[in-house]
Amino acid sequence: MNMHKNVFKESNTSVKKAVKYLERSKLVALKTETVYGLACDPSNIEAINKLYELKKRPAFNPLIIHVNSLDLAKKISFVNRKAEEIMKKFWPGPLTLVLPRKKNSFVHDFAVSGLETIAIRFPNSEIINKIISAFKRPIAAPSANTSGYISSTDAHHVIECFGNKVDLVINSGRSNYGIESTILDLTGPTPIIQRLGVIDSSLLKERLGVEILESHLKDNKRPNSPGQCLKHYSPKTPLKVNVNSPKIGDAFLNFGNDNSITHDPSLNLSKSSNLNEAAYNLFDFLRKLDKLKKKRIVVAPIPYIGIGKTINERLERASI
Ligand code: AMP
Ligand code: MG
């Protein structure tokens, strides 16, 4: 962790420092409740270019823009009554909304890949919200990892990925959920889930009382929304899902308390079969097993319930 020259703990001083960095077109890694984000000023083309270059992110993959109030969301998007209701129910929190974009100097075309729509989130994370308040503008913050690799859920994952190429890292400990936000597209007649995330579809349906479509289906050969390339979240080691009996030479990612499986090396996402705990550990454990450079990482079956659906979707995409 100390290998990086510019790592600071969360504090009022680090908030001020982050704002200065953002104003000078620099990149700041910070914790959100989902995963760590790599923040930049979305109005600044130099900063946007740096961000895409560092992440090796394809230019067609738009950034999620973070706000800390409904008012700020309304400055960069058209918010109708239905969207406002959803914001009031789920924000701050792990739900990103895709809305028609209002063009102005807050967000450069290049930050949203030239789209007429914009993905916005009000995170439940003190550090990022304080920075947005002090910066007085929205900030872009995609996940702080090289495009396609496992997301970062901890400051040291960010440093492993980028070293000193990330200008500033604010270390606020581990992300609370460990998995990305759910993306809900509100630009059509029926809300569509474009990416599974922390909030699962049944909870959305129940709390919103409306029909919701799901477009993240894994057998779709084409990406369903910009940037949703099928292969993603991937370790360098080949990964296989739904494996009950690991073979010699495998690194095993277990789930639940099945004592009949004794394998070395192995990690257990949740001995008590708790899916939230499994989500919290998922990316950290994948990184740990990837470092062992075994022939394969094999993963025990995970139930397709609630956040378990999201865990399975991430693992399936990691295994392509
Ligand atoms: P991440 O790279 O984890 O921050 O995820 C960003 C994802 O948000 C992208 O891959 C897109 O799928 C989605 N996204 C961002 N902006 C838009 C948009 N305007 N319309 C649809 N999806 C979007
Ligand atoms: Mg990402």
Short mmCIF file of C-alpha atoms and ligand atoms in Angstrom, two decimals:
data_model
loop_
_atom_site.label_atom_id
_atom_site.label_comp_id
_atom_site.label_asym_id
_atom_site.label_seq_id
_atom_site.Cartn_x
_atom_site.Cartn_y
_atom_site.Cartn_z
CA MET A 1 0.00 0.00 0.00
CA ASN A 2 2.78 2.42 0.85
CA MET A 3 4.33 1.86 -2.55
CA HIS A 4 2.21 4.71 -3.83
CA LYS A 5 3.39 8.24 -3.21
CA ASN A 6 -0.03 9.82 -2.94
CA VAL A 7 -2.35 7.80 -0.71
CA PHE A 8 -4.36 9.58 1.95
CA LYS A 9 -6.94 8.47 4.48
CA GLU A 10 -10.42 9.92 4.22
CA SER A 11 -10.48 13.35 5.93
CA ASN A 12 -11.46 16.96 5.28
CA THR A 13 -7.90 17.56 4.08
CA SER A 14 -8.13 14.73 1.55
CA VAL A 15 -11.47 16.13 0.31
CA LYS A 16 -9.78 19.49 -0.36
CA LYS A 17 -6.85 17.78 -2.00
CA ALA A 18 -9.17 15.73 -4.23
CA VAL A 19 -10.99 18.85 -5.40
CA LYS A 20 -7.70 20.54 -6.28
CA TYR A 21 -6.64 17.49 -8.23
CA LEU A 22 -9.94 17.29 -10.12
CA GLU A 23 -9.66 20.99 -10.99
CA ARG A 24 -6.23 20.31 -12.44
CA SER A 25 -7.43 17.52 -14.79
CA LYS A 26 -6.12 14.75 -12.54
CA LEU A 27 -7.53 11.34 -11.61
CA VAL A 28 -8.60 10.52 -8.05
CA ALA A 29 -9.45 7.03 -6.81
CA LEU A 30 -12.05 6.92 -4.09
CA LYS A 31 -14.42 4.58 -2.34
CA THR A 32 -18.06 4.34 -3.20
CA GLU A 33 -20.41 1.96 -1.42
CA THR A 34 -20.38 -0.35 -4.48
CA VAL A 35 -16.74 -0.51 -5.66
CA TYR A 36 -13.82 1.95 -5.86
CA GLY A 37 -14.24 4.62 -8.52
CA LEU A 38 -11.66 6.47 -10.59
CA ALA A 39 -12.93 10.04 -10.54
CA CYS A 40 -12.41 12.83 -13.03
CA ASP A 41 -14.04 16.10 -14.04
CA PRO A 42 -16.53 15.08 -16.77
CA SER A 43 -16.46 18.57 -18.30
CA ASN A 44 -12.73 18.43 -18.91
CA ILE A 45 -11.57 16.72 -22.09
CA GLU A 46 -7.98 16.38 -20.89
CA ALA A 47 -9.10 14.58 -17.74
CA ILE A 48 -11.53 12.37 -19.68
CA ASN A 49 -8.79 11.36 -22.12
CA LYS A 50 -6.45 10.52 -19.24
CA LEU A 51 -9.12 8.38 -17.62
CA TYR A 52 -9.90 6.39 -20.78
CA GLU A 53 -6.22 5.94 -21.47
CA LEU A 54 -5.35 4.75 -17.97
CA LYS A 55 -8.28 2.32 -17.80
CA LYS A 56 -7.75 1.28 -21.45
CA ARG A 57 -11.46 1.85 -21.76
CA PRO A 58 -12.98 1.81 -25.25
CA ALA A 59 -14.24 5.28 -26.26
CA PHE A 60 -17.75 3.89 -26.93
CA ASN A 61 -18.18 2.98 -23.26
CA PRO A 62 -19.83 5.98 -21.52
CA LEU A 63 -19.08 6.98 -17.92
CA ILE A 64 -21.53 7.03 -15.03
CA ILE A 65 -21.89 10.59 -13.74
CA HIS A 66 -22.17 10.98 -9.98
CA VAL A 67 -24.27 13.64 -8.26
CA ASN A 68 -25.12 14.35 -4.65
CA SER A 69 -28.61 15.76 -5.04
CA LEU A 70 -31.68 15.52 -7.24
CA ASP A 71 -31.13 19.17 -8.19
CA LEU A 72 -27.72 18.38 -9.61
CA ALA A 73 -29.20 15.40 -11.50
CA LYS A 74 -31.77 17.78 -12.99
CA LYS A 75 -29.01 20.04 -14.30
CA ILE A 76 -27.65 17.29 -16.52
CA SER A 77 -30.75 15.23 -17.36
CA PHE A 78 -34.49 15.50 -17.94
CA VAL A 79 -36.17 14.06 -14.86
CA ASN A 80 -39.87 13.27 -15.25
CA ARG A 81 -42.25 12.43 -12.42
CA LYS A 82 -41.61 8.69 -12.64
CA ALA A 83 -37.82 9.16 -12.57
CA GLU A 84 -38.06 11.53 -9.62
CA GLU A 85 -40.14 9.00 -7.70
CA ILE A 86 -37.49 6.33 -8.30
CA MET A 87 -34.70 8.69 -7.23
CA LYS A 88 -36.53 9.49 -4.01
CA LYS A 89 -36.99 5.79 -3.26
CA PHE A 90 -33.47 4.59 -4.03
CA TRP A 91 -31.06 7.51 -3.73
CA PRO A 92 -28.53 7.80 -2.29
CA GLY A 93 -27.81 4.19 -3.18
CA PRO A 94 -26.55 1.58 -5.64
CA LEU A 95 -29.00 2.37 -8.47
CA THR A 96 -27.83 4.13 -11.64
CA LEU A 97 -30.51 5.68 -13.85
CA VAL A 98 -30.20 6.25 -17.60
CA LEU A 99 -32.11 9.40 -18.56
CA PRO A 100 -32.39 11.78 -21.52
CA ARG A 101 -29.36 14.06 -21.39
CA LYS A 102 -29.49 17.83 -20.90
CA LYS A 103 -26.47 19.29 -22.64
CA ASN A 104 -24.46 21.95 -20.83
CA SER A 105 -20.96 22.71 -19.62
CA PHE A 106 -21.06 20.18 -16.75
CA VAL A 107 -20.59 17.10 -18.91
CA HIS A 108 -18.54 16.93 -22.10
CA ASP A 109 -19.85 14.85 -25.04
CA PHE A 110 -16.80 12.61 -24.74
CA ALA A 111 -17.68 11.60 -21.15
CA VAL A 112 -20.92 10.03 -22.42
CA SER A 113 -19.56 8.71 -25.73
CA GLY A 114 -21.60 11.31 -27.60
CA LEU A 115 -24.93 9.81 -26.49
CA GLU A 116 -28.20 11.68 -26.12
CA THR A 117 -28.69 9.82 -22.82
CA ILE A 118 -26.75 9.94 -19.56
CA ALA A 119 -26.26 7.43 -16.73
CA ILE A 120 -26.49 9.12 -13.31
CA ARG A 121 -26.05 7.92 -9.74
CA PHE A 122 -26.25 9.53 -6.28
CA PRO A 123 -23.95 7.25 -4.27
CA ASN A 124 -24.28 6.55 -0.58
CA SER A 125 -20.67 7.37 0.17
CA GLU A 126 -19.62 10.26 2.34
CA ILE A 127 -16.26 10.85 0.69
CA ILE A 128 -17.56 11.17 -2.87
CA ASN A 129 -20.54 13.29 -1.81
CA LYS A 130 -18.31 15.69 0.12
CA ILE A 131 -16.03 15.99 -2.90
CA ILE A 132 -18.99 16.72 -5.20
CA SER A 133 -20.21 19.40 -2.74
CA ALA A 134 -16.82 21.07 -2.60
CA PHE A 135 -16.26 20.71 -6.37
CA LYS A 136 -19.78 22.09 -6.96
CA ARG A 137 -20.20 19.93 -10.06
CA PRO A 138 -20.92 16.32 -10.88
CA ILE A 139 -18.01 13.90 -11.20
CA ALA A 140 -17.46 10.91 -13.45
CA ALA A 141 -16.32 7.77 -11.65
CA PRO A 142 -16.11 4.45 -13.49
CA SER A 143 -14.77 1.48 -11.59
CA ALA A 144 -11.08 1.89 -10.68
CA ASN A 145 -9.66 -1.06 -12.63
CA THR A 146 -8.21 -1.73 -16.03
CA SER A 147 -11.07 -2.22 -18.48
CA GLY A 148 -12.18 -5.88 -18.49
CA TYR A 149 -10.28 -6.87 -15.33
CA ILE A 150 -11.73 -7.51 -11.87
CA SER A 151 -13.17 -4.38 -10.22
CA SER A 152 -11.44 -2.81 -7.21
CA THR A 153 -13.17 -3.00 -3.86
CA ASP A 154 -10.25 -1.73 -1.80
CA ALA A 155 -7.60 1.02 -2.14
CA HIS A 156 -4.80 -1.49 -2.53
CA HIS A 157 -6.57 -3.12 -5.51
CA VAL A 158 -6.47 0.30 -7.19
CA ILE A 159 -2.75 0.63 -6.52
CA GLU A 160 -2.13 -2.90 -7.81
CA CYS A 161 -3.88 -1.92 -11.04
CA PHE A 162 -2.46 1.53 -11.70
CA GLY A 163 0.55 2.13 -9.43
CA ASN A 164 1.64 5.75 -9.49
CA LYS A 165 -0.29 6.43 -12.69
CA VAL A 166 -3.32 7.26 -10.59
CA ASP A 167 -2.64 10.77 -9.29
CA LEU A 168 -4.30 10.46 -5.89
CA VAL A 169 -5.84 7.62 -3.89
CA ILE A 170 -8.16 8.23 -0.97
CA ASN A 171 -8.22 5.16 1.22
CA SER A 172 -11.55 4.76 3.01
CA GLY A 173 -11.30 1.02 3.61
CA ARG A 174 -13.32 -1.60 1.77
CA SER A 175 -16.40 -0.83 -0.30
CA ASN A 176 -19.56 -1.77 1.57
CA TYR A 177 -21.22 -3.95 -1.10
CA GLY A 178 -18.27 -5.05 -3.24
CA ILE A 179 -20.32 -5.20 -6.45
CA GLU A 180 -21.46 -2.52 -8.94
CA SER A 181 -24.70 -0.57 -9.05
CA THR A 182 -27.77 -1.81 -10.89
CA ILE A 183 -28.32 0.20 -14.10
CA LEU A 184 -31.96 1.01 -14.91
CA ASP A 185 -32.75 2.63 -18.26
CA LEU A 186 -35.71 5.01 -17.98
CA THR A 187 -35.55 6.44 -21.50
CA GLY A 188 -38.18 4.10 -22.98
CA PRO A 189 -41.84 3.37 -22.12
CA THR A 190 -40.88 0.51 -19.74
CA PRO A 191 -37.88 0.61 -17.36
CA ILE A 192 -35.16 -1.80 -18.47
CA ILE A 193 -32.40 -3.25 -16.29
CA GLN A 194 -29.24 -2.87 -18.36
CA ARG A 195 -26.83 -4.21 -15.80
CA LEU A 196 -27.59 -6.39 -12.82
CA GLY A 197 -26.13 -4.99 -9.62
CA VAL A 198 -26.59 -4.66 -5.90
CA ILE A 199 -30.35 -4.04 -6.17
CA ASP A 200 -32.03 -7.06 -7.69
CA SER A 201 -34.91 -6.98 -10.14
CA SER A 202 -37.51 -8.41 -7.77
CA LEU A 203 -36.80 -5.67 -5.21
CA LEU A 204 -37.07 -3.03 -7.94
CA LYS A 205 -40.37 -4.46 -9.17
CA GLU A 206 -41.75 -4.72 -5.66
CA ARG A 207 -40.76 -1.21 -4.59
CA LEU A 208 -41.73 0.48 -7.84
CA GLY A 209 -44.87 -1.54 -8.49
CA VAL A 210 -44.31 -1.47 -12.25
CA GLU A 211 -43.24 -3.90 -14.94
CA ILE A 212 -39.48 -3.99 -15.49
CA LEU A 213 -37.70 -5.59 -18.43
CA GLU A 214 -34.26 -7.17 -18.20
CA SER A 215 -31.86 -6.73 -21.10
CA HIS A 216 -28.68 -8.07 -19.55
CA LEU A 217 -29.37 -11.63 -20.67
CA LYS A 218 -26.20 -13.63 -20.96
CA ASP A 219 -27.04 -15.38 -24.22
CA ASN A 220 -27.30 -12.05 -25.99
CA LYS A 221 -24.49 -12.12 -28.50
CA ARG A 222 -24.43 -8.35 -28.77
CA PRO A 223 -23.81 -5.88 -25.97
CA ASN A 224 -27.18 -4.55 -24.84
CA SER A 225 -25.98 -1.14 -23.78
CA PRO A 226 -22.84 0.71 -24.71
CA GLY A 227 -19.88 -0.82 -23.00
CA GLN A 228 -21.64 -3.92 -21.76
CA CYS A 229 -19.21 -6.18 -23.60
CA LEU A 230 -19.78 -9.77 -22.62
CA LYS A 231 -16.29 -10.54 -21.35
CA HIS A 232 -15.64 -8.49 -18.24
CA TYR A 233 -14.62 -8.73 -14.57
CA SER A 234 -12.07 -11.31 -15.69
CA PRO A 235 -9.03 -12.68 -13.90
CA LYS A 236 -6.01 -13.54 -16.07
CA THR A 237 -6.44 -17.18 -15.01
CA PRO A 238 -9.17 -19.05 -16.94
CA LEU A 239 -12.29 -19.35 -14.81
CA LYS A 240 -15.00 -22.01 -14.70
CA VAL A 241 -18.32 -21.72 -12.85
CA ASN A 242 -20.55 -24.34 -11.18
CA VAL A 243 -17.78 -26.74 -10.22
CA ASN A 244 -18.40 -29.03 -7.26
CA SER A 245 -15.16 -30.97 -7.30
CA PRO A 246 -11.97 -29.02 -7.99
CA LYS A 247 -9.06 -30.89 -9.57
CA ILE A 248 -5.39 -30.89 -8.58
CA GLY A 249 -3.88 -27.66 -9.84
CA ASP A 250 -7.14 -25.67 -9.57
CA ALA A 251 -7.64 -22.69 -7.30
CA PHE A 252 -11.08 -23.18 -5.73
CA LEU A 253 -13.59 -20.47 -4.86
CA ASN A 254 -16.03 -22.17 -2.56
CA PHE A 255 -19.44 -21.12 -1.22
CA GLY A 256 -21.30 -22.53 1.78
CA ASN A 257 -20.36 -24.99 4.42
CA ASP A 258 -19.75 -28.26 2.59
CA ASN A 259 -17.09 -29.93 4.69
CA SER A 260 -16.64 -32.77 2.23
CA ILE A 261 -14.63 -30.41 0.02
CA THR A 262 -11.08 -30.00 1.19
CA HIS A 263 -9.00 -28.42 -1.49
CA ASP A 264 -5.83 -26.40 -1.46
CA PRO A 265 -5.70 -23.60 -2.41
CA SER A 266 -9.24 -22.45 -1.75
CA LEU A 267 -11.16 -19.48 -0.41
CA ASN A 268 -14.77 -19.46 0.75
CA LEU A 269 -17.03 -16.58 -0.34
CA SER A 270 -19.35 -17.27 2.59
CA LYS A 271 -19.23 -20.29 4.87
CA SER A 272 -22.71 -19.41 6.13
CA SER A 273 -24.08 -19.23 2.55
CA ASN A 274 -24.78 -15.52 2.96
CA LEU A 275 -25.04 -13.99 -0.53
CA ASN A 276 -24.31 -10.44 0.64
CA GLU A 277 -21.10 -11.64 2.25
CA ALA A 278 -20.27 -13.50 -0.97
CA ALA A 279 -20.76 -10.31 -3.03
CA TYR A 280 -18.56 -8.39 -0.56
CA ASN A 281 -15.75 -10.93 -0.95
CA LEU A 282 -16.14 -11.79 -4.64
CA PHE A 283 -13.72 -9.42 -6.39
CA ASP A 284 -11.17 -9.48 -3.57
CA PHE A 285 -11.04 -13.28 -3.56
CA LEU A 286 -10.88 -13.49 -7.36
CA ARG A 287 -7.85 -11.18 -7.28
CA LYS A 288 -6.23 -13.30 -4.53
CA LEU A 289 -6.74 -16.54 -6.46
CA ASP A 290 -5.61 -14.93 -9.72
CA LYS A 291 -2.29 -14.02 -8.08
CA LEU A 292 -1.60 -17.71 -7.42
CA LYS A 293 -1.29 -18.22 -11.20
CA LYS A 294 -2.91 -21.66 -11.15
CA LYS A 295 -4.18 -23.35 -14.31
CA ARG A 296 -7.82 -22.57 -13.53
CA ILE A 297 -9.99 -20.85 -10.97
CA VAL A 298 -13.06 -22.99 -10.40
CA VAL A 299 -16.10 -21.67 -8.56
CA ALA A 300 -18.73 -23.61 -6.58
CA PRO A 301 -22.40 -23.17 -7.57
CA ILE A 302 -23.97 -19.98 -6.19
CA PRO A 303 -27.78 -19.80 -5.82
CA TYR A 304 -29.60 -17.63 -8.37
CA ILE A 305 -31.46 -15.61 -5.75
CA GLY A 306 -31.32 -11.84 -5.12
CA ILE A 307 -27.75 -10.57 -5.32
CA GLY A 308 -26.76 -14.18 -6.14
CA LYS A 309 -28.06 -13.53 -9.68
CA THR A 310 -25.61 -10.64 -9.99
CA ILE A 311 -22.74 -12.73 -8.61
CA ASN A 312 -23.53 -15.44 -11.19
CA GLU A 313 -23.71 -12.89 -14.01
CA ARG A 314 -20.30 -11.45 -13.05
CA LEU A 315 -18.78 -14.95 -12.83
CA GLU A 316 -20.25 -16.04 -16.15
CA ARG A 317 -18.81 -12.97 -17.86
CA ALA A 318 -15.48 -13.56 -16.12
CA SER A 319 -15.46 -17.09 -17.54
CA ILE A 320 -15.91 -16.18 -21.23
P1 AMP B 1 -18.59 1.26 -15.16
O1 AMP B 1 -17.59 1.12 -16.23
O2 AMP B 1 -18.53 0.12 -14.18
O3 AMP B 1 -18.61 2.57 -14.52
O4 AMP B 1 -20.02 1.09 -15.87
C1 AMP B 1 -20.50 2.04 -16.75
C2 AMP B 1 -21.62 1.45 -17.55
O5 AMP B 1 -22.75 2.32 -17.52
C3 AMP B 1 -21.30 1.37 -19.03
O6 AMP B 1 -20.64 0.20 -19.35
C4 AMP B 1 -22.65 1.46 -19.71
O7 AMP B 1 -23.17 0.18 -19.95
C5 AMP B 1 -23.51 2.17 -18.70
N1 AMP B 1 -23.86 3.49 -19.23
C6 AMP B 1 -23.22 4.64 -19.02
N2 AMP B 1 -23.82 5.65 -19.68
C7 AMP B 1 -24.86 5.12 -20.34
C8 AMP B 1 -25.86 5.64 -21.19
N3 AMP B 1 -25.92 6.93 -21.50
N4 AMP B 1 -26.77 4.80 -21.67
C9 AMP B 1 -26.74 3.50 -21.35
N5 AMP B 1 -25.82 2.94 -20.54
C10 AMP B 1 -24.89 3.73 -20.03
MG MG B 2 -16.49 -1.33 -14.46
#
